[in-house]
Short mmCIF file of C-alpha atoms in Angstrom, two decimals:
data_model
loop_
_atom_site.label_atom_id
_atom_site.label_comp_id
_atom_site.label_asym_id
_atom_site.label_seq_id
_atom_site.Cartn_x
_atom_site.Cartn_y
_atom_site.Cartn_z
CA UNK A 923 -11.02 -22.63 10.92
CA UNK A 924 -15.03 -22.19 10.73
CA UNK A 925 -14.15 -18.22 11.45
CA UNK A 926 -12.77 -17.85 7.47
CA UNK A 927 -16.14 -18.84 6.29
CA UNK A 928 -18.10 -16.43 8.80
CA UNK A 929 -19.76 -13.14 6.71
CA UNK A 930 -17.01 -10.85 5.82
CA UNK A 931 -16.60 -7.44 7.01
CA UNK A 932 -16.43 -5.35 3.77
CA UNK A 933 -20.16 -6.13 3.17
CA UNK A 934 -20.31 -8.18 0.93
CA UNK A 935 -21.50 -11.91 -0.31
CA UNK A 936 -18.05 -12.82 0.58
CA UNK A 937 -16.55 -14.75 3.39
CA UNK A 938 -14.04 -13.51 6.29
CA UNK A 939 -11.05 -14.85 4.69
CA UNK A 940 -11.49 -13.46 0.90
CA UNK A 941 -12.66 -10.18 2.40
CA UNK A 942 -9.10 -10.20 4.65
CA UNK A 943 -7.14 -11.45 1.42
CA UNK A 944 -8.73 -9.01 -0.88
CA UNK A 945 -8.02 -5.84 1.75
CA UNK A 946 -3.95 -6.88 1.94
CA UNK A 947 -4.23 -7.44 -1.94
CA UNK A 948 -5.60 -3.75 -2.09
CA UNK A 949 -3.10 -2.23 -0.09
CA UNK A 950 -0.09 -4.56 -1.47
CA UNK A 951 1.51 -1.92 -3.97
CA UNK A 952 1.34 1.21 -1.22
CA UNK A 953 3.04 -1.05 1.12
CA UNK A 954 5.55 -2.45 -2.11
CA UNK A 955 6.10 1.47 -2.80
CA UNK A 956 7.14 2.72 0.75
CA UNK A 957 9.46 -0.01 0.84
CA UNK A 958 10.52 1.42 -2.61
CA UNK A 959 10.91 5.20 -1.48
CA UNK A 960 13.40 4.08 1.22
CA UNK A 961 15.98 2.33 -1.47
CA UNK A 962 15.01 5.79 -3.31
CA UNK A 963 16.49 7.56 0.07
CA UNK A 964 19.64 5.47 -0.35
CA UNK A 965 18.52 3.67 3.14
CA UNK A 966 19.09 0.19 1.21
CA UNK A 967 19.12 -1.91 4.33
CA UNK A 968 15.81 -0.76 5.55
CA UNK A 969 14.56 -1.62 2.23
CA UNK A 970 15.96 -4.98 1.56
CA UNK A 971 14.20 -5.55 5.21
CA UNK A 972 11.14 -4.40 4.50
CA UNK A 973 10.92 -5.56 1.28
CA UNK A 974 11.50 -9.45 2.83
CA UNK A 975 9.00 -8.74 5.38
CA UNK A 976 6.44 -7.95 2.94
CA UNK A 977 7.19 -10.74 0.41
CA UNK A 978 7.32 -13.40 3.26
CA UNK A 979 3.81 -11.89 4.53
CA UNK A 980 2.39 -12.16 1.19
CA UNK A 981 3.82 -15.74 0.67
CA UNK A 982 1.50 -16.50 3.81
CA UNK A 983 -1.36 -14.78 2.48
CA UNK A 984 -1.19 -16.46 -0.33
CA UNK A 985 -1.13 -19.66 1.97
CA UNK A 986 -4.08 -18.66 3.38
CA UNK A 987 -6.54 -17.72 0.13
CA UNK A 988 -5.70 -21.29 -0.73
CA UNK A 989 -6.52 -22.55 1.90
CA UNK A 990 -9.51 -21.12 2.27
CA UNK A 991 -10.54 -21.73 -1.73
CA UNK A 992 -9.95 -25.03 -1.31
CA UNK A 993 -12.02 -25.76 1.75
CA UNK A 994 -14.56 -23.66 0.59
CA UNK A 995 -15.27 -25.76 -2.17
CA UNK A 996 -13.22 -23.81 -4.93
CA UNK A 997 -14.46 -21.33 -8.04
CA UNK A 998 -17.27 -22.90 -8.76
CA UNK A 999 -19.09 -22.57 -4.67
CA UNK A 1000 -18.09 -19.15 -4.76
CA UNK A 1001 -19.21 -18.20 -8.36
CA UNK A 1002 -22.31 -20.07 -7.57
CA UNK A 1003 -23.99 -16.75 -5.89
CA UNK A 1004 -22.53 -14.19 -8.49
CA UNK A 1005 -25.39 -12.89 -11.03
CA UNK A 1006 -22.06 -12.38 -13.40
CA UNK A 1007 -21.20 -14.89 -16.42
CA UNK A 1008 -19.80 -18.00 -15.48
CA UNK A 1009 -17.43 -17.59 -18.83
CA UNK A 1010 -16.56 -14.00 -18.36
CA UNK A 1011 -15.83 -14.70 -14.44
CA UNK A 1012 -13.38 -17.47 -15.31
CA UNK A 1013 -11.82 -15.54 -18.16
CA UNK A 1014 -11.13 -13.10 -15.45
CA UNK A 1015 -9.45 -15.74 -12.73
CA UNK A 1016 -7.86 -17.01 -15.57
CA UNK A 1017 -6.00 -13.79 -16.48
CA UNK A 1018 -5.61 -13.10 -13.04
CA UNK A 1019 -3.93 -16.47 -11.94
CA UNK A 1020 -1.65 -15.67 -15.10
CA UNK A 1021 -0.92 -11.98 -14.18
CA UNK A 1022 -0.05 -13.54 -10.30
CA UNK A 1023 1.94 -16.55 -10.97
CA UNK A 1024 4.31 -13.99 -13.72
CA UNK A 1025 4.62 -11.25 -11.04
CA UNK A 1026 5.05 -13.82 -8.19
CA UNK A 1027 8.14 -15.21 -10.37
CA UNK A 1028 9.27 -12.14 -11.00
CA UNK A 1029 9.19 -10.84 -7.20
CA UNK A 1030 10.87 -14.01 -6.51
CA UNK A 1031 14.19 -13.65 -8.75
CA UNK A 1032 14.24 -9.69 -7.28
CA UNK A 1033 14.36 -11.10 -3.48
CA UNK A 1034 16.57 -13.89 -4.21
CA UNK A 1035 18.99 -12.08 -6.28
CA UNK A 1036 18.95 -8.85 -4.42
CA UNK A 1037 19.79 -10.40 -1.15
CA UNK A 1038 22.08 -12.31 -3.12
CA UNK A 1039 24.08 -9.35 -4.72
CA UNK A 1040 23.44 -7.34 -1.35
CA UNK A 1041 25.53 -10.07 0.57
CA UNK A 1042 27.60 -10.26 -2.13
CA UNK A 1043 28.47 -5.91 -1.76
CA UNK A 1044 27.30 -5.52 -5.58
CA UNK A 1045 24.20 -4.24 -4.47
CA UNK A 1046 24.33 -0.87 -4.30
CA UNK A 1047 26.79 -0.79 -7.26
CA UNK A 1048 27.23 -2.90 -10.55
CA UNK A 1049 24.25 -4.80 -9.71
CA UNK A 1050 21.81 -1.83 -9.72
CA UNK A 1051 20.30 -1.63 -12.61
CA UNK A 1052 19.62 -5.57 -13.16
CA UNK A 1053 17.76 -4.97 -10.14
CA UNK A 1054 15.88 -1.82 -10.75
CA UNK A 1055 15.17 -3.79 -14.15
CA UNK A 1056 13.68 -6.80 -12.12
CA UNK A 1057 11.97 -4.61 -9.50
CA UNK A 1058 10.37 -2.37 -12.52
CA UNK A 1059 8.75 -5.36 -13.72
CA UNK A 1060 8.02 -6.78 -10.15
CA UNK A 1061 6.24 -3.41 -8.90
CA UNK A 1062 4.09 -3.57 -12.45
CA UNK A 1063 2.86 -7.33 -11.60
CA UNK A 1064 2.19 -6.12 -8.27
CA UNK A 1065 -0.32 -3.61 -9.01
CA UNK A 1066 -1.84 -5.18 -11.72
CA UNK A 1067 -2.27 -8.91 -9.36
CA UNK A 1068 -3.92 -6.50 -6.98
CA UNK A 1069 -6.34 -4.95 -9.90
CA UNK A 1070 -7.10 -8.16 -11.51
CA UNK A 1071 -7.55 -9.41 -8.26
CA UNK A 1072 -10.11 -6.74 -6.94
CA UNK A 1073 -11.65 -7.38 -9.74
CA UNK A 1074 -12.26 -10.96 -9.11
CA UNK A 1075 -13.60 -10.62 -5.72
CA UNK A 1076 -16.22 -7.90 -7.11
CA UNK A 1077 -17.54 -10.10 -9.93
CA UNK A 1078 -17.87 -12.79 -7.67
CA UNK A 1079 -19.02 -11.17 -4.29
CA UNK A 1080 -20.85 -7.94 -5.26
CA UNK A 1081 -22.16 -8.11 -8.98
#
């Protein structure tokens, strides 16, 4: 476990894990999107696949970050090198723990109810469009977790 706390490899103030977190957070939507172009390619299986894969490997990343937030001693140990408000920081994680825990929900119903409907043969079909609804709002939350989240780890590891 000592490894997540060892100096990061982005170069940076910040530690192994929250580097590692903050890279998959980064790359989150591309990988979201190619899932997306394969439903777009009417290869639906493929996608529902992928699409599990990557929400079941985010679940665990998400595992991870707070795991390592909490043994690391939380906002406060990490804000504690930052040259950035304290107020304006937490303003920030606020709006970002907001933005995630929305788009997390969202994500959520799209999975469940997707495989759901997909098992169910209404997916392709009548069930379409409650699910490109869903997934519209899912993909949005996605980018904008990874934003507000980049934006975090800058105002606490680089500014």
């Amino acid at each position: 476990m000592d490894y997540m706390f060892e100096v990061g490899f982005l170069g940076t103030k910040a530690p192994f894990f929250m580097d590692m977190v903050t890279l998959i957070v980064a790359f989150l939507p591309i990988l979201v999107y190619g899932a997306i172009l394969f439903a777009r390619k009417k290869m639906f299986r493929l996608h529902m696949i992928l699409q599990n894969i990557i929400f079941l490997f985010s679940v665990i990343v998400i595992a991870y970050f707070e795991l390592g937030v909490r043994v690391g001693g939380g906002f406060e140990a990490f804000m504690s090198e930052s040259a950035v408000s304290y107020t304006y920081a937490l303003l920030v994680l606020v709006l970002h723990i907001i933005i995630a825990i929305v788009m997390l929900f969202y994500w959520t119903l799209t999975i469940f109810t997707g495989n759901y409907n997909y098992m169910k043969k209404i997916l392709p079909g009548r069930a379409s469009s409650l699910h490109k609804h869903l997934a519209v709002k899912t993909f949005m939350g996605i980018i904008f977790t990874s934003f507000s989240g980049i934006w975090v780890y800058l105002l606490l590891f680089v500014y």
